[in-house]
XYZ file of N, CA and C in Angstrom:
339
model
N 26.517 71.871 84.391
C 26.200 72.553 85.598
C 27.141 73.718 85.849
N 28.056 73.914 84.982
C 28.992 75.011 85.145
C 28.335 76.298 84.717
N 28.542 77.326 85.522
C 27.953 78.615 85.202
C 28.902 79.472 84.369
N 30.158 78.996 84.134
C 31.126 79.770 83.365
C 30.730 79.910 81.908
N 29.979 78.986 81.399
C 29.612 79.064 79.984
C 28.595 80.161 79.721
N 27.969 80.669 80.745
C 26.969 81.717 80.576
C 27.551 83.119 80.673
N 28.856 83.235 80.990
C 29.468 84.547 81.119
C 29.822 85.065 79.731
N 29.398 86.270 79.415
C 29.751 86.813 78.092
C 31.262 87.070 77.998
N 31.841 86.985 76.789
C 33.285 87.128 76.624
C 33.814 88.497 77.024
N 33.023 89.550 77.005
C 33.528 90.869 77.352
C 33.805 91.003 78.852
N 33.330 90.066 79.676
C 33.588 90.117 81.116
C 34.913 89.456 81.504
N 35.533 88.727 80.585
C 36.819 88.106 80.870
C 37.911 89.174 80.840
N 38.901 89.051 81.732
C 39.988 90.041 81.677
C 40.796 89.869 80.394
N 41.154 90.987 79.823
C 41.912 90.929 78.578
C 43.378 90.629 78.875
N 44.029 89.967 77.951
C 45.445 89.644 78.072
C 46.262 90.894 77.741
N 47.327 91.163 78.501
C 48.152 92.330 78.164
C 48.880 92.097 76.845
N 49.060 93.167 76.125
C 49.748 93.088 74.846
C 51.236 92.820 75.080
N 51.820 91.905 74.347
C 53.267 91.688 74.501
C 54.028 92.886 73.941
N 55.183 93.207 74.522
C 55.940 94.353 74.010
C 56.412 94.094 72.578
N 56.381 95.120 71.809
C 56.790 95.020 70.421
C 58.306 94.991 70.310
N 58.803 94.469 69.220
C 60.232 94.353 68.991
C 60.902 95.720 68.983
N 60.255 96.712 68.409
C 60.827 98.050 68.340
C 60.971 98.661 69.734
N 59.985 98.404 70.608
C 60.052 98.931 71.965
C 61.213 98.295 72.735
N 61.397 96.994 72.545
C 62.482 96.311 73.253
C 63.846 96.793 72.782
N 64.014 96.962 71.470
C 65.312 97.424 70.976
C 65.576 98.864 71.394
N 64.527 99.690 71.466
C 64.716 101.069 71.919
C 65.132 101.107 73.390
N 64.559 100.239 74.208
C 64.944 100.181 75.611
C 66.377 99.704 75.773
N 66.788 98.738 74.969
C 68.154 98.243 75.062
C 69.164 99.293 74.598
N 68.797 100.095 73.611
C 69.706 101.119 73.115
C 69.835 102.292 74.087
N 68.842 102.513 74.944
C 68.888 103.596 75.914
C 69.883 103.317 77.036
N 70.142 102.052 77.332
C 71.053 101.705 78.424
C 72.482 102.071 78.066
N 73.146 102.654 79.037
C 74.547 103.009 78.857
C 75.422 101.826 79.255
N 76.455 101.554 78.494
C 77.339 100.452 78.885
C 78.086 100.804 80.169
N 78.221 99.826 81.034
C 78.891 100.018 82.309
C 80.253 99.340 82.239
N 81.276 100.074 82.668
C 82.606 99.493 82.691
C 82.669 98.528 83.857
N 82.838 97.263 83.535
C 82.829 96.254 84.564
C 83.971 95.305 84.325
N 84.878 95.134 85.138
C 85.049 95.723 86.447
C 85.749 97.068 86.365
N 85.668 97.814 87.436
C 86.268 99.147 87.430
C 87.736 99.122 87.783
N 88.195 98.016 88.386
C 89.588 97.976 88.815
C 90.483 97.555 87.653
N 91.759 97.859 87.788
C 92.709 97.605 86.706
C 93.449 96.297 86.925
N 94.286 95.956 85.982
C 95.109 94.760 86.097
C 96.115 94.866 87.227
N 96.561 96.092 87.518
C 97.486 96.293 88.632
C 96.804 96.003 89.958
N 95.532 96.373 90.062
C 94.784 96.061 91.277
C 94.638 94.556 91.457
N 94.375 93.866 90.364
C 94.238 92.410 90.421
C 95.566 91.768 90.814
N 96.662 92.249 90.244
C 97.967 91.677 90.592
C 98.313 91.956 92.054
N 97.901 93.103 92.583
C 98.117 93.398 93.989
C 97.300 92.462 94.881
N 96.060 92.209 94.501
C 95.216 91.280 95.261
C 95.804 89.876 95.216
N 96.319 89.455 94.063
C 96.944 88.132 93.941
C 98.170 88.048 94.839
N 98.995 89.078 94.844
C 100.197 89.072 95.685
C 99.830 89.001 97.163
N 98.815 89.754 97.572
C 98.374 89.722 98.969
C 97.787 88.346 99.301
N 97.066 87.756 98.352
C 96.474 86.440 98.572
C 97.539 85.369 98.761
N 98.646 85.463 98.037
C 99.723 84.482 98.202
C 100.582 84.757 99.437
N 100.752 86.005 99.819
C 101.650 86.336 100.917
C 101.005 86.158 102.299
N 99.749 86.524 102.432
C 99.125 86.514 103.758
C 99.044 85.139 104.417
N 98.728 84.058 103.714
C 98.702 82.766 104.416
C 100.035 82.403 105.068
N 101.147 82.712 104.420
C 102.451 82.425 105.012
C 102.711 83.307 106.229
N 102.363 84.570 106.122
C 102.560 85.474 107.252
C 101.688 85.084 108.441
N 100.420 84.745 108.157
C 99.537 84.347 109.241
C 99.942 83.002 109.835
N 100.421 82.086 109.009
C 100.885 80.810 109.533
C 102.060 81.023 110.488
N 102.986 81.873 110.100
C 104.129 82.181 110.947
C 103.676 82.823 112.260
N 102.799 83.809 112.182
C 102.343 84.529 113.377
C 101.517 83.631 114.293
N 100.632 82.839 113.728
C 99.784 81.971 114.548
C 100.600 80.830 115.141
N 101.590 80.353 114.417
C 102.468 79.316 114.974
C 103.265 79.864 116.162
N 103.715 81.090 116.062
C 104.430 81.714 117.192
C 103.509 81.833 118.403
N 102.281 82.308 118.175
C 101.330 82.446 119.284
C 100.944 81.091 119.876
N 100.739 80.095 119.013
C 100.364 78.772 119.503
C 101.508 78.137 120.293
N 102.739 78.340 119.836
C 103.887 77.798 120.569
C 104.007 78.462 121.928
N 103.751 79.737 121.970
C 103.889 80.468 123.226
C 102.811 80.081 124.230
N 101.553 79.928 123.767
C 100.443 79.728 124.688
C 99.965 78.289 124.813
N 100.093 77.460 123.768
C 99.505 76.129 123.804
C 100.525 74.993 123.706
N 101.566 75.172 122.927
C 102.533 74.102 122.684
C 103.935 74.551 123.106
N 104.091 74.897 124.336
C 105.381 75.444 124.778
C 106.504 74.403 124.744
N 106.177 73.107 124.857
C 107.212 72.079 124.837
C 107.585 71.613 123.446
N 106.793 71.947 122.428
C 107.048 71.468 121.059
C 107.959 72.437 120.324
N 108.596 71.918 119.279
C 109.444 72.796 118.470
C 108.567 73.669 117.563
N 109.162 74.740 117.066
C 108.419 75.667 116.202
C 107.944 74.973 114.928
N 108.763 74.123 114.327
C 108.374 73.414 113.104
C 107.236 72.435 113.360
N 107.243 71.779 114.513
C 106.145 70.861 114.834
C 104.828 71.622 114.996
N 104.894 72.761 115.606
C 103.680 73.573 115.791
C 103.186 74.079 114.434
N 104.089 74.514 113.583
C 103.709 75.031 112.264
C 103.131 73.977 111.339
N 103.413 72.691 111.617
C 102.907 71.614 110.762
C 101.593 71.027 111.253
N 101.076 71.508 112.344
C 99.794 71.007 112.846
C 98.667 71.507 111.944
N 97.777 70.606 111.534
C 96.690 71.009 110.614
C 95.785 72.099 111.174
N 95.505 72.071 112.447
C 94.605 73.075 113.011
C 95.234 74.469 112.938
N 96.538 74.545 113.113
C 97.233 75.834 113.024
C 97.184 76.342 111.583
N 97.425 75.440 110.636
C 97.369 75.833 109.217
C 95.968 76.252 108.806
N 94.964 75.547 109.309
C 93.584 75.890 108.968
C 93.195 77.249 109.537
N 93.562 77.507 110.769
C 93.269 78.811 111.369
C 93.990 79.923 110.603
N 95.229 79.684 110.220
C 95.980 80.687 109.464
C 95.339 80.938 108.103
N 94.890 79.879 107.447
C 94.280 80.040 106.125
C 92.954 80.794 106.209
N 92.113 80.446 107.166
C 90.828 81.138 107.306
C 91.023 82.608 107.686
N 91.990 82.863 108.534
C 92.295 84.246 108.906
C 92.819 85.028 107.702
N 93.634 84.377 106.887
C 94.164 85.034 105.689
C 93.049 85.340 104.691
N 92.095 84.419 104.531
C 90.970 84.674 103.623
C 90.159 85.881 104.084
N 89.914 85.966 105.378
C 89.176 87.115 105.905
C 89.959 88.410 105.690
N 91.271 88.348 105.860
C 92.102 89.539 105.657
C 92.138 89.945 104.183
N 92.169 88.975 103.275
C 92.158 89.290 101.842
C 90.823 89.913 101.448
N 89.730 89.394 101.977
C 88.420 89.990 101.699
C 88.367 91.425 102.208
N 88.857 91.655 103.419
C 88.888 93.018 103.956
C 89.779 93.916 103.102
N 90.897 93.381 102.626
C 91.784 94.159 101.759
C 91.096 94.546 100.457
N 90.361 93.608 99.855
C 89.658 93.916 98.606
C 88.603 94.996 98.820
N 87.856 94.907 99.912
C 86.831 95.911 100.198
C 87.473 97.273 100.415
N 88.542 97.313 101.196
C 89.224 98.579 101.464
C 89.820 99.152 100.178
N 90.378 98.295 99.329
C 90.971 98.758 98.068
C 89.920 99.368 97.152
N 88.815 98.680 96.952
C 87.784 99.157 96.023
C 87.078 100.392 96.584
N 86.690 100.347 97.854
C 85.969 101.487 98.420
C 86.884 102.687 98.634
N 88.156 102.441 98.935
C 89.070 103.554 99.172
C 89.572 104.199 97.899
N 89.908 103.391 96.911
C 90.502 103.926 95.690
C 89.455 104.460 94.720
N 88.321 103.753 94.600
C 87.335 104.110 93.578
C 86.073 104.762 94.141
N 85.990 104.860 95.468
C 84.883 105.542 96.156
C 83.508 105.003 95.767
N 83.411 103.659 95.641
C 82.108 103.014 95.407
C 81.954 101.899 96.422
N 80.716 101.490 96.639
C 80.489 100.414 97.606
C 80.856 99.075 96.981
N 81.316 98.196 97.824
C 81.730 96.873 97.367
C 80.512 96.040 97.136
C-alpha cells in the first residue's frame, strides 16, 4: 500500500558529493599558522607572581576592614584566620587576577581577550 515504490529514482534528491582528498589538503595548506599564545614567558611569570601575591594582600586588607567594622573586639590574627574572611579574600583576588590578565593582554598586545 506504500506509494513510495511508484516514484521513479530521478525524483529522489541526490546525495552531495563528498569532498575529495586533494580539495581538503589544499584547504588545509591555505591556512596560515597562528602564533598561539601571543604572550611571552615573562608575561606568564608576571601573572604567576600576581596570582601568588594578591591573595595575601587581599587577606591582609580584608582582615583590617573586617576588624574595623565587624570584629572590633577580636585580635587581628583571629580575624585573619576566619574562613569567611579568607574565602572573600581569595574570591576577590581571583577577580583581580582575571582583570589583570585582561588588562595585560588587551593593553600590551592590542587584541581582545
